[in-house]
Structures are given as structure tokens and as C-alpha cells.
Coordinates of C-alpha atoms in Angstrom, one line a residue:
M33 CA 17.7 50.2 0.7
V34 CA 20.6 47.9 1.1
S35 CA 24.1 48.5 2.5
T36 CA 27.0 48.1 0.1
P37 CA 29.0 46.3 -1.1
A38 CA 26.1 44.6 -2.9
P39 CA 26.1 40.8 -3.3
A40 CA 28.4 39.5 -5.9
Q41 CA 27.1 40.0 -9.4
P42 CA 27.4 37.7 -12.3
Q43 CA 29.5 38.9 -15.2
T44 CA 27.8 40.0 -18.3
P45 CA 27.1 36.8 -20.3
A46 CA 29.7 36.3 -23.0
Q47 CA 28.4 36.6 -26.6
P48 CA 28.3 33.4 -28.7
Q49 CA 31.5 33.0 -30.6
S50 CA 31.4 33.4 -34.4
P51 CA 34.0 32.1 -36.8
Y52 CA 35.3 35.7 -37.0
A53 CA 35.2 36.6 -33.3
T54 CA 38.6 37.5 -31.8
H55 CA 37.4 37.5 -28.2
D56 CA 34.5 37.2 -25.8
V57 CA 32.9 40.4 -24.4
T58 CA 33.1 40.3 -20.7
N59 CA 33.3 42.8 -17.8
Q60 CA 30.8 45.2 -19.2
A61 CA 28.0 46.6 -17.2
P62 CA 24.6 45.7 -18.7
P63 CA 22.3 48.6 -19.7
L64 CA 20.6 50.3 -16.8
P65 CA 17.3 48.4 -16.3
P66 CA 14.0 50.1 -15.6
Y67 CA 14.2 51.7 -12.2
D68 CA 12.1 53.9 -9.8
A69 CA 13.4 57.4 -10.1
S70 CA 11.6 58.3 -6.8
Q71 CA 13.6 55.7 -4.8
D72 CA 15.6 58.4 -3.1
A73 CA 15.4 58.8 0.7
A74 CA 16.3 62.5 0.7
L75 CA 13.5 63.2 -1.8
L76 CA 10.7 61.3 -0.1
E77 CA 11.6 62.5 3.4
G78 CA 11.7 66.1 2.1
L79 CA 8.4 65.7 0.4
R80 CA 6.7 64.6 3.7
R81 CA 8.6 67.1 5.8
E82 CA 7.7 70.1 3.6
G83 CA 3.9 69.4 3.7
A84 CA 3.3 67.3 0.6
G85 CA 3.2 63.8 2.0
W86 CA -0.3 63.4 0.5
A87 CA 1.4 63.4 -3.0
E88 CA 3.8 60.5 -2.2
A89 CA 1.8 57.8 -4.0
G90 CA 1.6 59.9 -7.2
I91 CA 5.3 60.7 -7.0
R92 CA 6.2 57.1 -6.6
E93 CA 4.1 56.2 -9.6
L94 CA 5.7 58.9 -11.7
G95 CA 9.1 57.7 -10.6
L96 CA 8.4 54.2 -12.0
R97 CA 7.3 55.8 -15.2
A98 CA 10.3 58.1 -15.4
G99 CA 12.7 55.2 -15.0
S100 CA 10.9 53.0 -17.5
A101 CA 12.6 51.9 -20.7
E102 CA 9.8 53.7 -22.7
A103 CA 10.3 57.1 -21.0
Q104 CA 14.1 56.9 -21.2
E105 CA 13.8 56.2 -24.9
W106 CA 11.6 59.3 -25.3
G107 CA 14.3 61.4 -23.8
E108 CA 16.9 60.0 -26.1
Q109 CA 14.8 60.4 -29.2
A110 CA 13.8 64.0 -28.4
N111 CA 17.5 64.9 -28.3
R112 CA 18.5 62.8 -31.3
H113 CA 15.8 64.3 -33.5
E114 CA 16.2 68.0 -33.1
P115 CA 13.4 70.5 -33.5
E116 CA 13.2 72.1 -37.0
L117 CA 12.4 75.7 -37.8
R118 CA 10.0 76.4 -40.6
T119 CA 9.9 80.1 -41.3
H120 CA 7.5 79.9 -44.3
D121 CA 5.0 77.4 -45.7
R122 CA 5.0 76.0 -49.2
Y123 CA 3.3 79.1 -50.5
G124 CA 5.8 81.5 -49.1
I125 CA 3.6 82.7 -46.3
R126 CA 5.4 83.4 -43.0
I127 CA 4.5 80.9 -40.3
D128 CA 7.5 80.8 -37.9
E129 CA 6.7 77.3 -36.6
V130 CA 9.0 74.7 -35.0
D131 CA 8.4 71.0 -35.6
F132 CA 9.3 68.6 -32.8
H133 CA 9.7 64.8 -32.7
P134 CA 6.7 62.9 -31.3
S135 CA 8.8 61.9 -28.3
W136 CA 9.0 65.6 -27.3
H137 CA 5.2 65.8 -27.3
R138 CA 5.0 62.5 -25.2
L139 CA 7.3 64.0 -22.6
M140 CA 5.3 67.2 -22.5
R141 CA 2.0 65.5 -22.3
V142 CA 3.0 63.6 -19.2
A143 CA 4.7 66.6 -17.6
V144 CA 1.6 68.8 -18.0
A145 CA -0.8 66.1 -16.9
E146 CA 1.3 65.5 -13.8
G147 CA 1.0 69.2 -12.8
L148 CA 4.6 70.2 -13.5
A149 CA 3.5 73.3 -15.4
G150 CA 1.0 75.8 -13.9
A151 CA -1.4 73.4 -12.1
P152 CA -0.2 74.2 -8.5
W153 CA -1.6 77.7 -8.8
A154 CA -5.1 76.3 -9.2
E155 CA -4.8 73.9 -6.2
D156 CA -6.0 75.3 -2.9
R157 CA -4.0 72.7 -1.0
S158 CA -1.0 73.1 1.2
G159 CA 2.1 71.6 -0.3
A160 CA 1.0 71.8 -3.9
H161 CA 4.2 73.6 -5.0
V162 CA 6.3 71.2 -3.1
A163 CA 4.6 68.3 -4.8
R164 CA 5.3 69.9 -8.2
T165 CA 9.0 70.3 -7.3
A166 CA 9.2 66.7 -6.2
G167 CA 7.6 65.7 -9.5
G168 CA 10.2 67.6 -11.4
L169 CA 13.0 65.9 -9.4
V170 CA 11.6 62.6 -10.5
W171 CA 10.3 63.2 -14.1
G172 CA 13.5 65.1 -14.9
H173 CA 15.3 61.7 -15.0
T174 CA 13.8 61.4 -18.5
E175 CA 15.2 64.5 -20.2
A176 CA 16.0 68.1 -19.3
G177 CA 14.9 70.2 -22.3
H178 CA 11.2 69.9 -22.0
G179 CA 11.4 71.2 -18.4
C180 CA 11.9 74.7 -19.9
P181 CA 8.4 75.4 -21.2
T182 CA 6.8 73.8 -18.2
S183 CA 9.0 75.9 -15.9
M184 CA 8.1 79.1 -17.7
T185 CA 4.4 78.3 -17.7
Y186 CA 4.6 77.7 -13.9
A187 CA 6.4 81.0 -13.4
A188 CA 4.2 83.1 -15.7
V189 CA 1.1 82.8 -13.5
P190 CA 2.1 85.0 -10.5
A191 CA 3.5 87.6 -12.9
L192 CA 0.3 87.7 -15.0
R193 CA -1.7 88.3 -11.8
A194 CA -0.3 91.9 -11.9
Q195 CA -3.0 92.5 -14.5
P196 CA -6.2 90.8 -13.1
E197 CA -8.3 91.1 -16.2
L198 CA -5.7 89.2 -18.3
A199 CA -5.2 86.7 -15.5
K200 CA -8.9 86.0 -15.5
V201 CA -8.8 85.0 -19.1
Y202 CA -5.5 83.1 -19.3
E203 CA -4.8 81.7 -15.9
P204 CA -7.4 78.9 -16.1
L205 CA -5.7 77.7 -19.3
L206 CA -2.1 78.1 -18.0
T207 CA -3.0 76.0 -14.9
S208 CA -4.7 73.3 -17.0
R209 CA -3.4 69.7 -17.0
E210 CA -4.1 69.3 -20.7
Y211 CA -1.3 69.6 -23.2
D212 CA -2.7 71.1 -26.4
P213 CA 0.1 71.8 -28.9
G214 CA -0.3 73.9 -32.0
L215 CA -0.8 77.6 -32.7
R216 CA -4.5 78.5 -32.4
V217 CA -6.5 81.3 -30.7
P218 CA -5.5 80.8 -27.0
T219 CA -9.0 81.0 -25.6
Q220 CA -10.0 78.1 -28.0
K221 CA -7.5 75.7 -26.6
R222 CA -7.7 73.3 -23.6
G223 CA -4.4 74.4 -22.1
L224 CA -1.7 76.9 -22.7
L225 CA 2.1 77.1 -22.4
A226 CA 3.9 80.4 -21.6
G227 CA 7.4 81.6 -22.5
M228 CA 9.3 84.7 -21.8
G229 CA 11.5 87.2 -23.8
M230 CA 13.8 89.2 -21.6
T231 CA 17.4 89.3 -22.8
E232 CA 18.7 91.2 -25.8
K233 CA 22.1 91.2 -27.6
Q234 CA 23.4 94.4 -26.0
G235 CA 22.6 93.6 -22.4
G236 CA 22.0 90.0 -21.5
S237 CA 21.1 90.0 -17.8
D238 CA 21.2 93.8 -17.8
V239 CA 17.6 94.0 -19.0
R240 CA 17.3 97.8 -18.3
T241 CA 19.4 98.3 -21.4
N242 CA 16.7 96.7 -23.6
T243 CA 16.0 98.6 -26.8
T244 CA 12.8 96.8 -27.8
T245 CA 10.1 99.6 -27.9
A246 CA 6.5 99.5 -26.9
T247 CA 4.2 102.0 -28.6
P248 CA 0.7 102.6 -27.1
T249 CA -2.3 102.2 -29.4
A250 CA -5.7 103.9 -29.3
E251 CA -7.0 100.9 -27.3
P252 CA -6.1 101.2 -23.6
G253 CA -3.5 98.7 -22.4
V254 CA -2.7 97.6 -25.9
Y255 CA 0.7 98.3 -27.5
T256 CA 2.8 97.4 -30.5
L257 CA 6.4 96.1 -30.0
R258 CA 9.4 96.5 -32.2
G259 CA 12.8 94.9 -31.5
H260 CA 14.8 91.7 -31.3
K261 CA 15.2 89.3 -28.4
W262 CA 18.4 87.3 -28.0
F263 CA 17.4 84.1 -26.2
T264 CA 13.7 83.2 -26.2
S265 CA 13.2 79.5 -25.5
A266 CA 10.3 77.4 -26.6
P267 CA 9.0 79.6 -29.4
M268 CA 5.9 77.4 -29.9
C269 CA 4.5 78.5 -26.6
D270 CA 1.1 80.2 -26.8
V271 CA 1.9 83.4 -25.0
F272 CA 5.0 85.2 -23.8
L273 CA 5.9 87.7 -21.1
V274 CA 8.2 90.2 -22.8
L275 CA 10.1 93.2 -21.5
A276 CA 10.1 96.4 -23.7
Q277 CA 10.6 100.1 -23.3
A278 CA 7.3 101.9 -23.0
P279 CA 7.0 105.8 -22.7
D280 CA 7.4 105.6 -18.9
G281 CA 10.2 103.0 -18.9
L282 CA 10.8 99.3 -19.0
S283 CA 7.5 97.4 -18.8
C284 CA 6.1 93.9 -19.0
F285 CA 3.8 92.8 -21.8
L286 CA 1.8 89.7 -22.7
V287 CA 2.4 88.6 -26.3
P288 CA 0.3 85.9 -27.8
R289 CA 1.4 84.0 -30.9
V290 CA -2.1 84.0 -32.3
L291 CA -4.4 87.0 -31.9
P292 CA -8.1 86.8 -30.7
D293 CA -9.3 87.2 -34.3
G294 CA -7.3 84.1 -35.4
T295 CA -4.5 85.9 -37.3
R296 CA -0.8 85.3 -36.5
N297 CA 0.9 87.9 -34.4
T298 CA 4.2 89.1 -35.8
F299 CA 6.8 86.8 -34.1
R300 CA 9.5 86.2 -36.6
V301 CA 11.8 83.4 -35.5
Q302 CA 15.1 84.4 -37.1
R303 CA 17.0 81.3 -36.0
L304 CA 17.3 78.5 -33.5
K305 CA 20.3 78.5 -31.2
D306 CA 23.0 75.8 -31.7
K307 CA 23.4 75.2 -28.0
L308 CA 25.9 73.3 -25.9
G309 CA 23.2 71.5 -23.8
N310 CA 20.0 69.7 -24.7
R311 CA 19.0 69.6 -28.3
S312 CA 15.3 68.8 -27.6
N313 CA 14.2 72.3 -26.7
A314 CA 14.1 75.0 -29.3
S315 CA 15.8 78.2 -28.2
S316 CA 15.2 81.1 -30.6
E317 CA 15.8 84.7 -31.6
P318 CA 12.4 86.3 -32.4
E319 CA 11.9 89.7 -34.0
F320 CA 8.9 91.9 -33.2
D321 CA 7.6 94.4 -35.7
G322 CA 4.2 95.8 -35.0
T323 CA 3.7 92.9 -32.6
V324 CA 0.5 93.3 -30.6
A325 CA 1.0 93.1 -26.8
W326 CA -1.0 93.7 -23.7
L327 CA 0.5 95.6 -20.7
V328 CA 1.1 93.6 -17.6
G329 CA 1.4 95.7 -14.5
P330 CA 2.2 99.5 -14.5
E331 CA 4.3 101.1 -17.1
G332 CA 7.9 101.4 -16.0
R333 CA 7.6 98.6 -13.5
G334 CA 8.6 95.8 -15.8
V335 CA 11.4 94.3 -13.7
K336 CA 9.2 94.4 -10.5
T337 CA 6.4 92.7 -12.4
I338 CA 8.4 89.9 -13.8
I339 CA 10.6 89.3 -10.8
E340 CA 8.2 86.8 -9.3
M341 CA 8.6 84.8 -12.5
V342 CA 12.4 84.9 -12.1
N343 CA 12.1 83.7 -8.5
C344 CA 10.1 80.7 -9.7
T345 CA 12.4 79.8 -12.5
R346 CA 15.4 80.1 -10.3
L347 CA 14.0 77.5 -8.0
D348 CA 13.5 75.3 -11.0
C349 CA 17.2 75.8 -11.9
V350 CA 18.1 74.4 -8.4
M351 CA 15.7 71.6 -8.9
S352 CA 17.1 70.7 -12.3
S353 CA 20.7 70.7 -11.1
A354 CA 19.7 68.4 -8.2
T355 CA 17.9 66.2 -10.7
L356 CA 21.0 65.9 -12.9
M357 CA 23.1 65.1 -9.9
R358 CA 20.8 62.3 -8.8
K359 CA 20.4 60.9 -12.3
T360 CA 24.1 60.7 -13.0
L361 CA 24.7 59.2 -9.5
V362 CA 22.3 56.5 -10.4
E363 CA 24.1 55.8 -13.6
A364 CA 27.5 55.8 -11.9
G365 CA 26.3 53.5 -9.1
H366 CA 24.9 51.0 -11.6
H367 CA 28.1 50.9 -13.6
V368 CA 30.4 50.3 -10.6
R369 CA 28.3 47.4 -9.3
Y370 CA 29.2 45.4 -12.4
R371 CA 32.5 46.6 -13.6
S372 CA 35.7 45.0 -12.2
A373 CA 39.3 46.2 -12.2
F374 CA 42.5 44.9 -10.6
G375 CA 40.7 41.8 -9.2
A376 CA 37.6 43.4 -7.6
R377 CA 34.4 45.1 -8.6
L378 CA 34.7 48.9 -8.6
I379 CA 32.0 49.2 -5.9
E380 CA 34.2 47.2 -3.5
Q381 CA 37.3 49.4 -4.0
P382 CA 37.8 52.0 -1.2
L383 CA 38.8 54.9 -3.5
M384 CA 35.7 54.4 -5.7
R385 CA 33.6 54.2 -2.6
N386 CA 35.0 57.4 -1.4
V387 CA 34.1 59.1 -4.7
L388 CA 30.6 57.7 -4.8
A389 CA 30.0 58.6 -1.1
D390 CA 31.2 62.2 -1.8
L391 CA 28.9 62.5 -4.7
A392 CA 26.0 61.1 -2.6
L393 CA 26.6 63.8 0.0
E394 CA 26.5 66.5 -2.6
S395 CA 23.3 65.0 -4.2
E396 CA 21.5 64.7 -0.9
A397 CA 22.4 68.2 0.2
A398 CA 21.2 69.6 -3.2
T399 CA 17.9 67.7 -3.0
T400 CA 17.3 68.6 0.6
L401 CA 17.8 72.3 -0.1
T402 CA 15.6 72.2 -3.2
L403 CA 12.7 70.8 -1.2
R404 CA 13.3 73.3 1.6
L405 CA 13.1 76.1 -1.0
A406 CA 10.0 74.6 -2.5
G407 CA 8.4 74.5 1.0
A408 CA 9.3 78.2 1.5
A409 CA 7.8 79.1 -1.9
D410 CA 4.6 77.1 -1.0
R411 CA 4.1 78.8 2.3
A412 CA 5.1 82.2 0.9
V413 CA 2.4 82.2 -1.7
R414 CA -0.1 81.3 1.0
G415 CA 0.8 84.4 3.0
D416 CA 3.6 83.4 5.4
A417 CA 5.6 86.6 5.7
G418 CA 8.6 84.9 7.4
E419 CA 8.9 82.4 4.6
Q420 CA 8.6 85.2 2.0
V421 CA 11.6 86.9 3.4
F422 CA 13.6 83.6 3.7
R423 CA 12.7 82.6 0.2
R424 CA 13.9 85.9 -1.1
I425 CA 17.5 85.3 -0.1
A426 CA 17.7 81.5 0.1
T427 CA 16.5 81.0 -3.5
A428 CA 19.3 83.2 -4.8
V429 CA 21.8 81.5 -2.5
G430 CA 20.7 78.0 -3.7
K431 CA 20.6 79.1 -7.3
Y432 CA 24.2 80.3 -7.1
W433 CA 25.6 77.3 -5.3
V434 CA 23.8 74.2 -6.4
T435 CA 23.9 75.1 -10.1
K436 CA 27.7 75.8 -9.7
R437 CA 28.2 72.3 -8.3
G438 CA 26.4 70.6 -11.1
P439 CA 29.1 70.6 -13.8
A440 CA 31.9 69.3 -11.5
F441 CA 29.5 66.7 -10.1
T442 CA 28.4 65.4 -13.5
A443 CA 32.0 65.3 -14.8
E444 CA 32.9 63.1 -11.8
A445 CA 30.0 60.8 -12.3
L446 CA 30.9 60.4 -15.9
E447 CA 34.4 59.6 -15.0
C448 CA 33.1 56.7 -12.9
L449 CA 32.2 55.0 -16.2
G450 CA 35.6 55.7 -17.6
G451 CA 35.8 55.7 -21.4
N452 CA 32.3 54.2 -21.5
G453 CA 31.0 57.4 -20.1
Y454 CA 32.7 59.5 -22.7
V455 CA 30.7 58.1 -25.6
E456 CA 27.2 59.3 -26.6
D457 CA 25.6 55.9 -26.2
S458 CA 26.0 56.0 -22.5
G459 CA 23.9 59.1 -22.2
M460 CA 26.4 60.8 -19.8
P461 CA 27.7 63.3 -22.4
R462 CA 24.1 64.7 -22.8
H463 CA 23.9 65.2 -19.0
Y464 CA 27.3 66.8 -18.9
R465 CA 26.5 69.2 -21.6
E466 CA 23.3 70.2 -19.9
A467 CA 24.8 70.9 -16.5
P468 CA 26.3 74.4 -17.2
L469 CA 23.0 75.7 -18.4
L470 CA 21.4 75.9 -14.9
S471 CA 24.1 78.3 -13.7
I472 CA 23.6 80.6 -16.7
W473 CA 19.8 80.6 -17.0
E474 CA 18.0 83.2 -14.9
G475 CA 21.3 84.9 -14.0
S476 CA 24.8 83.7 -14.0
G477 CA 26.8 83.1 -10.8
N478 CA 27.8 86.8 -10.6
V479 CA 24.2 88.0 -11.1
N480 CA 22.9 85.8 -8.3
A481 CA 25.8 86.7 -5.9
L482 CA 25.2 90.4 -6.5
D483 CA 21.4 89.8 -6.0
V484 CA 22.2 88.4 -2.5
L485 CA 24.3 91.5 -1.7
R486 CA 21.4 93.6 -2.9
A487 CA 18.9 91.8 -0.7
L488 CA 21.2 92.1 2.3
G489 CA 21.6 95.9 1.7
R490 CA 18.0 96.8 0.9
E491 CA 16.1 94.2 3.0
P492 CA 18.0 93.6 6.3
A493 CA 15.2 91.1 7.3
T494 CA 16.6 88.6 4.8
A495 CA 19.8 88.1 6.8
E496 CA 17.7 87.8 10.0
A497 CA 15.6 85.1 8.3
L498 CA 18.6 83.2 7.1
F499 CA 20.2 83.2 10.6
A500 CA 16.9 82.2 12.2
E501 CA 16.9 79.1 9.9
L502 CA 20.5 78.3 10.8
A503 CA 19.8 78.8 14.5
L504 CA 17.5 75.8 14.3
A505 CA 20.6 73.5 14.2
R506 CA 22.6 75.5 16.8
G507 CA 24.6 73.2 19.1
A508 CA 24.2 70.1 17.0
D509 CA 27.6 70.3 15.4
T510 CA 30.6 72.4 16.5
R511 CA 31.8 72.8 12.9
L512 CA 28.5 74.2 11.8
D513 CA 28.4 76.5 14.7
A514 CA 31.9 77.8 13.9
A515 CA 30.9 78.3 10.2
V516 CA 27.8 80.3 11.2
N517 CA 30.0 82.5 13.3
R518 CA 32.4 83.0 10.3
L519 CA 29.4 83.9 8.2
K520 CA 28.3 86.6 10.7
D521 CA 31.7 88.1 10.7
R522 CA 31.8 88.3 6.9
L523 CA 28.5 90.1 6.7
G524 CA 30.1 93.1 8.2
D525 CA 32.3 93.8 5.3
A526 CA 30.4 92.2 2.4
D527 CA 31.3 93.7 -1.0
Q528 CA 31.4 92.7 -4.6
M529 CA 35.0 91.4 -4.4
G530 CA 34.0 88.8 -1.8
A531 CA 30.4 88.2 -2.9
R532 CA 31.0 84.7 -4.2
R533 CA 32.8 83.5 -1.1
L534 CA 30.1 85.0 1.1
V535 CA 27.3 83.3 -0.8
E536 CA 29.2 80.0 -0.9
L537 CA 29.5 80.0 2.9
M538 CA 25.8 80.9 3.1
A539 CA 24.9 77.9 0.9
L540 CA 27.1 75.5 2.8
T541 CA 25.9 76.5 6.2
L542 CA 22.3 76.3 5.0
Q543 CA 22.8 72.8 3.5
A544 CA 24.7 71.6 6.6
S545 CA 22.0 72.9 8.9
L546 CA 19.3 71.0 7.0
L547 CA 21.4 67.8 7.0
V548 CA 22.2 68.1 10.7
R549 CA 18.5 68.4 11.5
Y550 CA 17.1 65.8 9.1
A551 CA 19.7 63.4 7.6
P552 CA 21.2 60.4 9.3
S553 CA 24.2 61.2 11.5
A554 CA 26.7 59.6 9.0
V555 CA 25.6 61.9 6.2
A556 CA 25.5 65.1 8.4
D557 CA 28.9 64.3 10.0
A558 CA 30.6 63.7 6.7
F559 CA 29.2 66.8 5.1
C560 CA 30.2 69.0 8.0
A561 CA 33.7 67.5 8.3
S562 CA 34.4 67.9 4.6
R563 CA 32.5 71.1 3.5
L564 CA 32.8 73.1 6.8
G565 CA 35.5 71.5 8.8
G566 CA 38.3 71.7 6.2
D567 CA 39.0 67.9 6.2
W568 CA 38.5 67.6 2.4
G569 CA 40.5 68.0 -0.8
Y570 CA 39.8 69.9 -4.0
A571 CA 38.0 67.2 -5.8
F572 CA 35.3 64.6 -5.1
G573 CA 36.5 61.4 -3.5
T574 CA 38.6 63.1 -0.8
L575 CA 36.4 62.5 2.2
P576 CA 38.4 62.0 5.4
G577 CA 39.3 58.6 6.9
G578 CA 36.8 57.2 9.3
T579 CA 33.8 58.4 7.2
D580 CA 31.0 55.9 7.3
L581 CA 30.9 55.1 3.6
D582 CA 28.7 52.1 4.0
A583 CA 25.9 54.1 5.7
I584 CA 26.1 56.9 3.1
L585 CA 26.1 54.6 0.1
G586 CA 23.5 52.3 1.6
R587 CA 21.2 55.3 1.8
A588 CA 22.0 56.7 -1.6
L589 CA 22.1 53.8 -4.0
P590 CA 18.9 51.9 -4.4
D591 CA 18.8 48.1 -4.5
R592 CA 18.2 47.1 -8.1
D593 CA 19.4 43.5 -7.8

């Protein structure tokens, strides 16, 4: 890393004049060259700290690949050439298939091979889930949409274990590192992908209002489903975990696209969603009508069965938001190194440096929290009871806050590029459109805030676990200590009306405690002064005077010169 301001940069070479040229093109930043997406101190330090230092060489290699011109082009092409739904073949036979651009498959092949899907569940090695999260923070620099099927595949494994006989058949394929697209009998493939179908038109996050029905057949554990799902992403996955109303209540089911005898299961894709965010991933509305499904877990315990899947995908929402922050900070940092205004490069101007440093603080706090949550998940699945309780509340807190910060962060990073950032060629509009998704997917802000209140009310140990974590930084910063005291006071009268403010304070104190313990003093001091001490405005770029901007930017912006 180098301190900023960086050495003076040559202006973009002027284009040769033609007889028709009216001016030379100058003062434009060159395209972002290939870079190492893993060149992030917060990421690498967190990787080692959370028990996955053994994966560092692989993460660095993946970072170089993610920042390569080839992989960046894959991401652009996968979004420019949108998936196409084919409901019927040329003979009028219902097939319900979605065609993807080859670049989508290239992105998926790398992601699965690098263990970003279900692979960590098959690895008997401490830190495997941390390594996967770090890989997502790096490979996510390419494109966000293909992270959906890999995330759901990862999350499906612990839920499927509620039915051991099904897990025995499908888990080895869900944890495979081979990407094997195409609809075929699942057990005849080298690797599988999983999706999920939870929400419906009338309920959204209130899944207990689902109307899809599950009717038992003569064969034990086998049901037929009838109903319509409202938002089922990645319809070309091989199997889906689906919620439906069985005789004893809402239950979880495994639905394969292709049945063991090779026939297509009824999975009618009515349409693909025209979404705000990424265009690469197909999000669909499927209808079930006599659709064959296998019960996962007991009847009437569908939410309890699938909740572990939700915990995993919520972590991935935090991870994806942190990735978008880091990616757009890299783009903004590159632009301001080359662009000049009012007689100086933007990177040299105090106000722009304030903006960048403020963004850098937010990015580091998000990345550091993401890896702490991944460490908790890794230790929880290996039997650490304390981490299981901490994970329960901290993941919901992180999901609420980090994903909420994403859209404002991405908008500010886009603004660093000015009008150049507002055009599609820059790539920034694609990132900006994607940012709100992570706050909606797996429960909106209100859903997660209420989930925190539910945890506090039903599981008092969750508050104890959170304060035990915060106590590890006690005495290191008076502003943090005061914020923790305010948090304790607010817990006494926590209610729905104040749920968001409560969870916000939980998130900020948790991020600050991690930075105080692990980040350089300049980073921790600036974060505590602005986020906890009140010496901050209402937008990015309002850090207080005296903040060590050089130290913050020198840590955050890699040397690419």
C-alpha cells in the first residue's frame, strides 16, 4: 500500500487529430486496468484472524482472476445479454427452460470450482466457511447476479440435513466443486445447484400465509404440491426447497426439476421478473400443479427447518453489500487519481479526500463485520455454543445495517465519477441498481429489525453474547464505551417503534468494537468520532477536522501505478 496523494500521473494521451476533430480529448481517466480484488488489508487481516489464513494464497489468486479484463468482461456480458425464458420447445411440449449467455456459465464455473457454493460443508477444516466468504468478497467484484444460485446452494445443505435420507443422496452433489448445467436426473450429474421457493403474492415475508398446498401420496414422505410462488430465483437450479401447507401446517419440501425416472417435474415458469438490479440472474414465478416433492423435516415445522438456510443467505447479503462497497470504492479511487478540476487532481483536493476516506471507513467496517460473522458461522457449525448464540443476533443486526448502507454508499461512489459515473459504460449504474436488493432479499429492514427484537425477547442469551463481544473492546475508546452504555439503556424499553434505532446502535457499536480491536488507530478513531461521537454530518464526506485522511486512504486504496 502507498500513502496518498499518489505520484503525479500523466494525462490521458490526446487522440490524433483528424481533419474533422474539434478538440483533443484530455483529462479523462483511463479504463480501470486489471487489478487484484483481494488487495484489501481489511479482508486479508480478517481472513487470517478468523481462522482461514491457510486459504490466503488461493484468495489472492482468485483476486487476480476477478480483477482481470477477461472476468470483468464476463460480468458485463452476462448482464448485457439477459437470460431468455423458453416455456415450450418447437413441438409445443412444455420445457420451462432459461437460456443464459456463455459468460454466465463461465462465472458460475469458476464460483463453484472455488468452493463458493456448497463445498465448505464437505470440508472438515476449521475456517472453511470463512474462506468461502472471503472468496465471495473477492469474486463478487466480477458480477453480483450469479452469486444468487451459489448462495442458495450453500444455504440449502444444513436445511436438507433435517431429512438425513435425502441429505445422504443430495449433499455430496450439492457440495461438489463441479458446475454441471442442464436439466437431467440429479443423481446422474457431477454437481447440483439448489434454489428456494418461499414467498407468495399474498404474503411476501409473512410465509405463514402461504396458500400453496402439499397433499400426501401413498408413498411415505412424498407429496404433490399445488400453488404459485412469487419470487423464485435461478429456476434452472436442479432442486428447490419450497414451503407449502401440509395437513399439519406449513412444511418444507425438496422439489427436483427432473424426477428420478427422467421425466420433468411440473415446474411451470410463468414469467421472469423485470428487476431493478442485475439482469444476469433469472428470477421467476413458477406454478406447481401435481408437482412431486419430498418432505424435509417434520410436518408443520417448515419455518424452523428452513431458518438455517435463511441465516446462511443473510450472511451472504452482508457479504454482497460489503463487496459492492469495496468494488465501487476501487472504481472511485481510480477515477480521482486521474481526473483534474480547478487546477489539481481530485485525489489531492481536501473535500474529495474527505469523501473517499469516509467511504473507506464504511467499507472497512462492513468487510470486518462480514468476516467476524463468517467466523461465528464457522465455529457455530462446529459446535461452539457461544458462537451459535452470537451468530443468531449478530447476523440479523449486520444484515439490517450493512445492506442499508449499501445504496447510499454506492450513490456517493458513483458521484465521485460525476457525469461519467451516470452512464452505463462506466459500470457504476449496474452496481447502483444492485445495491437495494441486499436489503430486501431474505427480509427487508423491518423484518430483520423485528427479528432482533424477537431474539432478545425469546432468547435472552443473545443480548449477553452481544455485550460479551462488545466488552472485549471496553476501555479502548470513551466514545465506544458511552455508546455501549446507551445501548444497554435502550434495551430496557425496546419496542417496534424504536426497533430500527436500537438495531442501528447495535450495529455501530459492534463495528466500532471490531475496528478498535483490530484496525489501525486512525481508522478506529475516525469511525468512533463520526459514527458514535456525533462529529459527523448527514452525508459521506463530513469527517471532522483533524482526521488522518492520509492514513485511511493509504490503507484503503491499493497502489496500481
